[in-house]
Amino acid sequence: MQNVLSQLQQPIERESDLVSLLAAPLAGLGLLPPQFHANVEPLPSAEKHIGHMQRLLLTHVVPVWAPELGIAHPLLTQFFVPDLFANARPAAAAVARSAYATLLATPPAAFALACLVRLAAEYPVDRLFRAVFADGHGPVADAHWADAVRDLCAVPDRVANALALAATPPALQNAPYFAALSTRVEALMCALADGPAPAAAHAPLAYLLAKLVNVGLFPPRPPTARAQPSFFAAALPAIRAHHSPAHAALWAGVLRALPSALALQAVLASLFGALPAIEHALDPSAAVRTRVHRDAALLEGIVGRLRPAGDDQPCWDIATSLVLSREWPPAHARVFVCWLSADTEALDALLAAILAVWAAPAHIKHSLLATHRYTTALLLLALAQYPKNAPAVAALVANGAFISGISGYLAHLDPAVRRCGMLAAEAVAHRAGRALDFKDWDGDDEGRAWCRSLRALAEARDADAPLDEDPPDSDDESDIAPSTAAPARAAFAADPGADSDDSLSGYASPSSSRSASPTPSDLAEIEADPTLAVGRARVARPVYLAQLGALLRGAAPISAPHTSSGAGAAGTVGAPHEADRVAVGLASAADLIRRKRTYGTELAENAVDLACALLGMNDNFELDGFAAQRQDALTALVACAPEKAAPTLIQEFFKNQYSVEQRFAALTALALGARELAALPPPDPAPAPFASRTLPAPLHRKYAAAEDTVARLADSVTRLALTDERTEAAAAPPAARARRLRLAPQRTSITELPPSSLNPYAPAPTTITPPTHSSAPTFAAVAAEHFVMPLVHAFWGSLHAAHAREARTANRAGRARFHGAGTGLVLSPLVLSQLLGTLAVLVHAGRAAPAWLAVIAPAALELALAVGTRRVSHDEDEDSSPSPNPSDPTSGGKDASVLAAALELALAVLDGSLALDGGRALALEHTALALATREWAAGVLGALDSGVRAPGGGGAPAARLGRAAAGVLLKGGAVEEVWGRSMLGGAV
């Protein structure tokens, strides 16, 4: 068994190996399905290691093999939810009880959720109870029962907390789960009531009810929300159906065994609140009296026949306090009196308790009319249980509390409340054989109609109504016969002669000699038929990242799935085609990478290999969705393993063997992965382009789908930086607004901010736990070391190498002369603008990095200023004047897209500096850089205003260029406005 546990912690290459590892322990438990019995040696010690093996399967096998399981799936499921054939065996219940604890202790993935759904249905509370106490009651069994109850009650909360906002399976949601649990508890009590020794189950069942009270299954009032569970709302119909003396004795014993009075009070309050309401509370008809008597019998069947002395004293005190201290519907008074007036002793105690509340001066003075009517109804219905001239009623006439209560009611200002006292006085006098009539009962106003209805109701007792008669106005929907409309409708539809109108029938057309074309579903069925797969083997989805890398390179997997020789081996199956390997690898790459994010160190070990493999791929087979799938995989790789993937992509980006498309994929992955790590929202979808007139529709959809994600992200950063300026300018007075429109921002005052408010992007001053190897860090922790600075340093190295090669061939002519900005190279305008846009996105996303102000901001701003004002290749100044003007966008042949991207990068740096420390670090420590940036933006904007057009300008690039230049000028002016005096010394 130790060998099996050790092998489960190692990579399992073939599904057949997994089957052999799972079969032997299941055979030792007696839970192995019959189809796997051949050549399996049972392991008798497997029962001791059930929990350990379940944990290993969840942490090492399920994350890798769950999406690709075939014949091993029933064996894996058998370790958590034994099937129905093995349900009755003791080992099955032990496995299920351990599975509850194991599944709740791990993050619930899809496999764990499916197992929990099956456990709740196939191994509910009554099945676990029988398994735990199969060998009798004792300390060990009680401990196992406590663990089982704890796990059963924790399922909905654990699942909801783990899934957060994700959709929870309906069977595991709070209300459905506890409704099913409540019905199974009642089924358990019904089965135990007919057993040989039901008294032994009192303590375990009382512990279960107390736990259900703690989780809120006994609300004091019927729940109004669907998500709120209620034990009696779900189990009360079954309790009615199972009513018997043995069942009532078991319920009464369990309630009296509850560990605390608060738990008993919660159960009784919930039971009283779950009683069905009666629309006409004072209806004296026989049908309503039968319903009241049945509800009273239900209370007696659950709580028992209470008496105010002996062992029932605690339960009596709780029940009567609930009856008299809470607001119940008016019909509940009839049920309570019918239940609690079982004998003379109980009736006398009940009447005394009612009188103490009814005659209390505080109750008479402050209670509402509904409360007065409820207590008056209790009093008159209790009096109706006595025969006329009974000693208890005669004593009530001379009772001092009753007489003072009548005086208090007669002095009340509300006539409806006053008539409650008058009615009680007349009823007591009539029962005592005396004459008293206030002669003020005609009419329907001021409570007179209610008093007449209560007087008529008290003429008879609800306890005398028969229980075996079905009331004709019963609202029990279970007695309603099902509708026969659907069968009739089905019979009508099946009648061929129902419609004889031939004018509605189509003309008969001759059958074609050509066979019908197969539908897409037919083609999919043919493709999935294993008997027709001759000549090519299907590619198995990878379960390890090493297998994924082999598929992406088009090579054979590291360990091919085991193929058994059986019925499917009739034809010769060859090796899968390279296109199939690439397609399967791309389709599963992003999901597999994200699943491995929290699975050990496998992702860190394979991240570099996967980054190179994905980046170097070409669409040689014209696969559908090739670019999107590769981009998703690269983005997932950067987001899940930033320390490994991001530096690798940056290093590969500056190599010469990659095309423009591949370089764009690397930059897009860096931008999107950084925003995901920084918890920023994904980019908005690209707007729908205009339909082209020269391309057919399929080609138009293909090329129109291509979108420049980095350019849209950089443009969104620019618009976000200018939002505050635009809002502030719009709210300014007309004169100040005109000055702002002339790009000369003036601020009225300088406000000193506390240090805690200078950096809104900085994390809160809490204890930061360093990330473990199983989860990716935040972008703030890796922005400088693995994203921005490697990209900046690699660019300077590439630029220096390109200039050195250009210098060595500067004296040559024609094709012998090297150009660093050739098509597809890093310094070409197309790629360089994309690089600068990516850097702007990274700078904006990394504002919370500790090294942002000191390292990232000056390095990025220096790069933007150098690219925007200096030449990066001989191609830029071949046709320019000998002394180019750095402020002129046309000098040196600077492309408009490169200028716009450089200005957008500068704007991101300036906006971040203003947001973090008001521009202090940039203005005081890098003064010359800040002043040069503003001067550069002013020169570009002035040239554009004078009508100069940069190469490649016009349309969207020209708009981006003007907007970015204006933004840099505004932000630079804001920095100089605050720190201008201090910047003079630094500039000198």
PDB file of N, CA and C in Angstrom, residues 330-398:
ATOM      1  N   PRO A 330     -53.883  34.602  14.303  1.00  0.00           N
ATOM      2  CA  PRO A 330     -55.035  34.378  15.207  1.00  0.00           C
ATOM      3  C   PRO A 330     -55.438  32.914  15.306  1.00  0.00           C
ATOM      4  N   ALA A 331     -55.339  32.142  14.203  1.00  0.00           N
ATOM      5  CA  ALA A 331     -55.759  30.740  14.255  1.00  0.00           C
ATOM      6  C   ALA A 331     -54.856  29.900  15.137  1.00  0.00           C
ATOM      7  N   HIS A 332     -53.620  30.344  15.393  1.00  0.00           N
ATOM      8  CA  HIS A 332     -52.726  29.574  16.252  1.00  0.00           C
ATOM      9  C   HIS A 332     -53.251  29.482  17.678  1.00  0.00           C
ATOM     10  N   ALA A 333     -54.037  30.468  18.121  1.00  0.00           N
ATOM     11  CA  ALA A 333     -54.603  30.399  19.472  1.00  0.00           C
ATOM     12  C   ALA A 333     -55.481  29.157  19.608  1.00  0.00           C
ATOM     13  N   ARG A 334     -56.234  28.831  18.588  1.00  0.00           N
ATOM     14  CA  ARG A 334     -57.091  27.645  18.631  1.00  0.00           C
ATOM     15  C   ARG A 334     -56.241  26.371  18.717  1.00  0.00           C
ATOM     16  N   VAL A 335     -55.136  26.310  17.928  1.00  0.00           N
ATOM     17  CA  VAL A 335     -54.283  25.122  17.923  1.00  0.00           C
ATOM     18  C   VAL A 335     -53.592  24.948  19.268  1.00  0.00           C
ATOM     19  N   PHE A 336     -53.081  26.051  19.834  1.00  0.00           N
ATOM     20  CA  PHE A 336     -52.355  25.950  21.104  1.00  0.00           C
ATOM     21  C   PHE A 336     -53.275  25.484  22.228  1.00  0.00           C
ATOM     22  N   VAL A 337     -54.469  26.040  22.292  1.00  0.00           N
ATOM     23  CA  VAL A 337     -55.396  25.644  23.361  1.00  0.00           C
ATOM     24  C   VAL A 337     -55.823  24.197  23.187  1.00  0.00           C
ATOM     25  N   CYS A 338     -56.079  23.772  21.936  1.00  0.00           N
ATOM     26  CA  CYS A 338     -56.482  22.394  21.686  1.00  0.00           C
ATOM     27  C   CYS A 338     -55.363  21.417  22.054  1.00  0.00           C
ATOM     28  N   TRP A 339     -54.115  21.843  21.916  1.00  0.00           N
ATOM     29  CA  TRP A 339     -52.974  20.966  22.220  1.00  0.00           C
ATOM     30  C   TRP A 339     -52.631  20.940  23.708  1.00  0.00           C
ATOM     31  N   LEU A 340     -52.592  22.093  24.338  1.00  0.00           N
ATOM     32  CA  LEU A 340     -52.114  22.182  25.713  1.00  0.00           C
ATOM     33  C   LEU A 340     -53.181  21.864  26.752  1.00  0.00           C
ATOM     34  N   SER A 341     -54.416  21.750  26.344  1.00  0.00           N
ATOM     35  CA  SER A 341     -55.490  21.443  27.313  1.00  0.00           C
ATOM     36  C   SER A 341     -55.804  19.951  27.292  1.00  0.00           C
ATOM     37  N   ALA A 342     -54.747  19.131  27.448  1.00  0.00           N
ATOM     38  CA  ALA A 342     -54.944  17.684  27.357  1.00  0.00           C
ATOM     39  C   ALA A 342     -55.684  17.133  28.574  1.00  0.00           C
ATOM     40  N   ASP A 343     -55.411  17.672  29.751  1.00  0.00           N
ATOM     41  CA  ASP A 343     -56.103  17.216  30.962  1.00  0.00           C
ATOM     42  C   ASP A 343     -56.355  18.419  31.851  1.00  0.00           C
ATOM     43  N   THR A 344     -56.995  18.157  32.984  1.00  0.00           N
ATOM     44  CA  THR A 344     -57.404  19.255  33.876  1.00  0.00           C
ATOM     45  C   THR A 344     -56.200  19.978  34.458  1.00  0.00           C
ATOM     46  N   GLU A 345     -55.145  19.249  34.831  1.00  0.00           N
ATOM     47  CA  GLU A 345     -53.968  19.893  35.408  1.00  0.00           C
ATOM     48  C   GLU A 345     -53.303  20.832  34.401  1.00  0.00           C
ATOM     49  N   ALA A 346     -53.147  20.380  33.172  1.00  0.00           N
ATOM     50  CA  ALA A 346     -52.536  21.222  32.151  1.00  0.00           C
ATOM     51  C   ALA A 346     -53.427  22.413  31.817  1.00  0.00           C
ATOM     52  N   LEU A 347     -54.761  22.181  31.782  1.00  0.00           N
ATOM     53  CA  LEU A 347     -55.678  23.276  31.462  1.00  0.00           C
ATOM     54  C   LEU A 347     -55.654  24.347  32.548  1.00  0.00           C
ATOM     55  N   ASP A 348     -55.619  23.941  33.822  1.00  0.00           N
ATOM     56  CA  ASP A 348     -55.558  24.930  34.902  1.00  0.00           C
ATOM     57  C   ASP A 348     -54.270  25.758  34.816  1.00  0.00           C
ATOM     58  N   ALA A 349     -53.130  25.086  34.549  1.00  0.00           N
ATOM     59  CA  ALA A 349     -51.870  25.826  34.439  1.00  0.00           C
ATOM     60  C   ALA A 349     -51.880  26.755  33.229  1.00  0.00           C
ATOM     61  N   LEU A 350     -52.496  26.283  32.141  1.00  0.00           N
ATOM     62  CA  LEU A 350     -52.564  27.134  30.940  1.00  0.00           C
ATOM     63  C   LEU A 350     -53.435  28.360  31.204  1.00  0.00           C
ATOM     64  N   LEU A 351     -54.592  28.171  31.862  1.00  0.00           N
ATOM     65  CA  LEU A 351     -55.473  29.306  32.151  1.00  0.00           C
ATOM     66  C   LEU A 351     -54.781  30.312  33.066  1.00  0.00           C
ATOM     67  N   ALA A 352     -54.045  29.835  34.035  1.00  0.00           N
ATOM     68  CA  ALA A 352     -53.339  30.753  34.938  1.00  0.00           C
ATOM     69  C   ALA A 352     -52.274  31.546  34.183  1.00  0.00           C
ATOM     70  N   ALA A 353     -51.559  30.883  33.270  1.00  0.00           N
ATOM     71  CA  ALA A 353     -50.536  31.586  32.497  1.00  0.00           C
ATOM     72  C   ALA A 353     -51.159  32.617  31.565  1.00  0.00           C
ATOM     73  N   ILE A 354     -52.291  32.276  30.958  1.00  0.00           N
ATOM     74  CA  ILE A 354     -52.962  33.226  30.061  1.00  0.00           C
ATOM     75  C   ILE A 354     -53.472  34.425  30.854  1.00  0.00           C
ATOM     76  N   LEU A 355     -54.066  34.174  32.009  1.00  0.00           N
ATOM     77  CA  LEU A 355     -54.619  35.258  32.807  1.00  0.00           C
ATOM     78  C   LEU A 355     -53.521  36.202  33.283  1.00  0.00           C
ATOM     79  N   ALA A 356     -52.343  35.682  33.595  1.00  0.00           N
ATOM     80  CA  ALA A 356     -51.258  36.542  34.048  1.00  0.00           C
ATOM     81  C   ALA A 356     -50.843  37.531  32.974  1.00  0.00           C
ATOM     82  N   VAL A 357     -50.914  37.114  31.723  1.00  0.00           N
ATOM     83  CA  VAL A 357     -50.570  38.034  30.620  1.00  0.00           C
ATOM     84  C   VAL A 357     -51.749  38.927  30.292  1.00  0.00           C
ATOM     85  N   TRP A 358     -52.951  38.374  30.227  1.00  0.00           N
ATOM     86  CA  TRP A 358     -54.136  39.138  29.796  1.00  0.00           C
ATOM     87  C   TRP A 358     -54.459  40.263  30.760  1.00  0.00           C
ATOM     88  N   ALA A 359     -54.281  40.042  32.046  1.00  0.00           N
ATOM     89  CA  ALA A 359     -54.661  41.041  33.050  1.00  0.00           C
ATOM     90  C   ALA A 359     -53.508  41.942  33.458  1.00  0.00           C
ATOM     91  N   ALA A 360     -52.334  41.807  32.863  1.00  0.00           N
ATOM     92  CA  ALA A 360     -51.201  42.642  33.247  1.00  0.00           C
ATOM     93  C   ALA A 360     -51.465  44.094  32.841  1.00  0.00           C
ATOM     94  N   PRO A 361     -51.245  45.055  33.725  1.00  0.00           N
ATOM     95  CA  PRO A 361     -51.504  46.466  33.373  1.00  0.00           C
ATOM     96  C   PRO A 361     -50.666  46.949  32.187  1.00  0.00           C
ATOM     97  N   ALA A 362     -49.424  46.527  32.105  1.00  0.00           N
ATOM     98  CA  ALA A 362     -48.597  46.953  30.974  1.00  0.00           C
ATOM     99  C   ALA A 362     -49.148  46.423  29.656  1.00  0.00           C
ATOM    100  N   HIS A 363     -49.616  45.187  29.673  1.00  0.00           N
ATOM    101  CA  HIS A 363     -50.211  44.620  28.444  1.00  0.00           C
ATOM    102  C   HIS A 363     -51.466  45.387  28.055  1.00  0.00           C
ATOM    103  N   ILE A 364     -52.322  45.699  29.027  1.00  0.00           N
ATOM    104  CA  ILE A 364     -53.568  46.408  28.716  1.00  0.00           C
ATOM    105  C   ILE A 364     -53.277  47.803  28.170  1.00  0.00           C
ATOM    106  N   LYS A 365     -52.265  48.447  28.676  1.00  0.00           N
ATOM    107  CA  LYS A 365     -52.009  49.841  28.313  1.00  0.00           C
ATOM    108  C   LYS A 365     -51.223  49.980  27.013  1.00  0.00           C
ATOM    109  N   HIS A 366     -50.278  49.086  26.751  1.00  0.00           N
ATOM    110  CA  HIS A 366     -49.333  49.315  25.664  1.00  0.00           C
ATOM    111  C   HIS A 366     -49.466  48.353  24.469  1.00  0.00           C
ATOM    112  N   SER A 367     -50.130  47.232  24.615  1.00  0.00           N
ATOM    113  CA  SER A 367     -50.196  46.261  23.516  1.00  0.00           C
ATOM    114  C   SER A 367     -51.092  46.760  22.400  1.00  0.00           C
ATOM    115  N   LEU A 368     -50.844  46.246  21.202  1.00  0.00           N
ATOM    116  CA  LEU A 368     -51.656  46.597  20.054  1.00  0.00           C
ATOM    117  C   LEU A 368     -52.961  45.811  20.055  1.00  0.00           C
ATOM    118  N   LEU A 369     -53.869  46.219  19.176  1.00  0.00           N
ATOM    119  CA  LEU A 369     -55.186  45.572  19.130  1.00  0.00           C
ATOM    120  C   LEU A 369     -55.057  44.097  18.748  1.00  0.00           C
ATOM    121  N   ALA A 370     -54.144  43.761  17.812  1.00  0.00           N
ATOM    122  CA  ALA A 370     -53.992  42.363  17.408  1.00  0.00           C
ATOM    123  C   ALA A 370     -53.539  41.501  18.585  1.00  0.00           C
ATOM    124  N   THR A 371     -52.647  42.020  19.410  1.00  0.00           N
ATOM    125  CA  THR A 371     -52.198  41.263  20.576  1.00  0.00           C
ATOM    126  C   THR A 371     -53.323  41.090  21.581  1.00  0.00           C
ATOM    127  N   HIS A 372     -54.125  42.127  21.775  1.00  0.00           N
ATOM    128  CA  HIS A 372     -55.275  42.011  22.688  1.00  0.00           C
ATOM    129  C   HIS A 372     -56.251  40.950  22.190  1.00  0.00           C
ATOM    130  N   ARG A 373     -56.530  40.943  20.939  1.00  0.00           N
ATOM    131  CA  ARG A 373     -57.459  39.941  20.409  1.00  0.00           C
ATOM    132  C   ARG A 373     -56.892  38.539  20.535  1.00  0.00           C
ATOM    133  N   TYR A 374     -55.565  38.383  20.323  1.00  0.00           N
ATOM    134  CA  TYR A 374     -54.945  37.061  20.418  1.00  0.00           C
ATOM    135  C   TYR A 374     -55.039  36.524  21.850  1.00  0.00           C
ATOM    136  N   THR A 375     -54.679  37.340  22.840  1.00  0.00           N
ATOM    137  CA  THR A 375     -54.737  36.872  24.226  1.00  0.00           C
ATOM    138  C   THR A 375     -56.182  36.676  24.688  1.00  0.00           C
ATOM    139  N   THR A 376     -57.089  37.511  24.224  1.00  0.00           N
ATOM    140  CA  THR A 376     -58.495  37.325  24.584  1.00  0.00           C
ATOM    141  C   THR A 376     -59.030  36.034  23.986  1.00  0.00           C
ATOM    142  N   ALA A 377     -58.629  35.727  22.751  1.00  0.00           N
ATOM    143  CA  ALA A 377     -59.049  34.461  22.157  1.00  0.00           C
ATOM    144  C   ALA A 377     -58.488  33.279  22.939  1.00  0.00           C
ATOM    145  N   LEU A 378     -57.233  33.345  23.381  1.00  0.00           N
ATOM    146  CA  LEU A 378     -56.675  32.280  24.210  1.00  0.00           C
ATOM    147  C   LEU A 378     -57.493  32.106  25.481  1.00  0.00           C
ATOM    148  N   LEU A 379     -57.861  33.211  26.112  1.00  0.00           N
ATOM    149  CA  LEU A 379     -58.608  33.132  27.367  1.00  0.00           C
ATOM    150  C   LEU A 379     -59.979  32.509  27.169  1.00  0.00           C
ATOM    151  N   LEU A 380     -60.728  32.957  26.171  1.00  0.00           N
ATOM    152  CA  LEU A 380     -62.077  32.430  25.961  1.00  0.00           C
ATOM    153  C   LEU A 380     -62.050  30.986  25.482  1.00  0.00           C
ATOM    154  N   LEU A 381     -61.066  30.614  24.641  1.00  0.00           N
ATOM    155  CA  LEU A 381     -60.988  29.226  24.177  1.00  0.00           C
ATOM    156  C   LEU A 381     -60.575  28.297  25.320  1.00  0.00           C
ATOM    157  N   ALA A 382     -59.713  28.779  26.206  1.00  0.00           N
ATOM    158  CA  ALA A 382     -59.375  27.963  27.373  1.00  0.00           C
ATOM    159  C   ALA A 382     -60.578  27.794  28.298  1.00  0.00           C
ATOM    160  N   LEU A 383     -61.380  28.853  28.484  1.00  0.00           N
ATOM    161  CA  LEU A 383     -62.593  28.734  29.287  1.00  0.00           C
ATOM    162  C   LEU A 383     -63.580  27.763  28.664  1.00  0.00           C
ATOM    163  N   ALA A 384     -63.594  27.705  27.313  1.00  0.00           N
ATOM    164  CA  ALA A 384     -64.535  26.814  26.638  1.00  0.00           C
ATOM    165  C   ALA A 384     -64.205  25.351  26.870  1.00  0.00           C
ATOM    166  N   GLN A 385     -62.989  25.035  27.316  1.00  0.00           N
ATOM    167  CA  GLN A 385     -62.628  23.648  27.576  1.00  0.00           C
ATOM    168  C   GLN A 385     -63.249  23.127  28.880  1.00  0.00           C
ATOM    169  N   TYR A 386     -63.695  24.060  29.762  1.00  0.00           N
ATOM    170  CA  TYR A 386     -64.307  23.665  31.038  1.00  0.00           C
ATOM    171  C   TYR A 386     -65.810  23.465  30.872  1.00  0.00           C
ATOM    172  N   PRO A 387     -66.364  22.576  31.617  1.00  0.00           N
ATOM    173  CA  PRO A 387     -67.840  22.518  31.659  1.00  0.00           C
ATOM    174  C   PRO A 387     -68.399  23.706  32.449  1.00  0.00           C
ATOM    175  N   LYS A 388     -69.652  23.970  32.267  1.00  0.00           N
ATOM    176  CA  LYS A 388     -70.258  25.084  32.984  1.00  0.00           C
ATOM    177  C   LYS A 388     -70.219  24.828  34.496  1.00  0.00           C
ATOM    178  N   ASN A 389     -70.053  25.941  35.231  1.00  0.00           N
ATOM    179  CA  ASN A 389     -70.008  25.936  36.700  1.00  0.00           C
ATOM    180  C   ASN A 389     -68.839  25.106  37.225  1.00  0.00           C
ATOM    181  N   ALA A 390     -67.747  25.023  36.428  1.00  0.00           N
ATOM    182  CA  ALA A 390     -66.567  24.310  36.914  1.00  0.00           C
ATOM    183  C   ALA A 390     -65.920  25.109  38.039  1.00  0.00           C
ATOM    184  N   PRO A 391     -65.289  24.421  39.013  1.00  0.00           N
ATOM    185  CA  PRO A 391     -64.674  25.152  40.137  1.00  0.00           C
ATOM    186  C   PRO A 391     -63.614  26.156  39.689  1.00  0.00           C
ATOM    187  N   ALA A 392     -62.844  25.845  38.657  1.00  0.00           N
ATOM    188  CA  ALA A 392     -61.806  26.771  38.208  1.00  0.00           C
ATOM    189  C   ALA A 392     -62.420  28.048  37.658  1.00  0.00           C
ATOM    190  N   VAL A 393     -63.588  27.935  36.976  1.00  0.00           N
ATOM    191  CA  VAL A 393     -64.234  29.125  36.423  1.00  0.00           C
ATOM    192  C   VAL A 393     -64.880  29.941  37.546  1.00  0.00           C
ATOM    193  N   ALA A 394     -65.477  29.244  38.514  1.00  0.00           N
ATOM    194  CA  ALA A 394     -66.075  29.960  39.647  1.00  0.00           C
ATOM    195  C   ALA A 394     -65.016  30.709  40.439  1.00  0.00           C
ATOM    196  N   ALA A 395     -63.822  30.113  40.560  1.00  0.00           N
ATOM    197  CA  ALA A 395     -62.748  30.807  41.269  1.00  0.00           C
ATOM    198  C   ALA A 395     -62.236  32.003  40.486  1.00  0.00           C
ATOM    199  N   LEU A 396     -62.363  31.935  39.180  1.00  0.00           N
ATOM    200  CA  LEU A 396     -61.884  33.038  38.347  1.00  0.00           C
ATOM    201  C   LEU A 396     -62.734  34.284  38.551  1.00  0.00           C
ATOM    202  N   VAL A 397     -64.044  34.109  38.876  1.00  0.00           N
ATOM    203  CA  VAL A 397     -64.920  35.266  39.059  1.00  0.00           C
ATOM    204  C   VAL A 397     -64.447  36.118  40.221  1.00  0.00           C
ATOM    205  N   ALA A 398     -63.950  35.469  41.238  1.00  0.00           N
ATOM    206  CA  ALA A 398     -63.496  36.214  42.419  1.00  0.00           C
ATOM    207  C   ALA A 398     -62.004  36.473  42.420  1.00  0.00           C
TER     208      ALA A 398
END
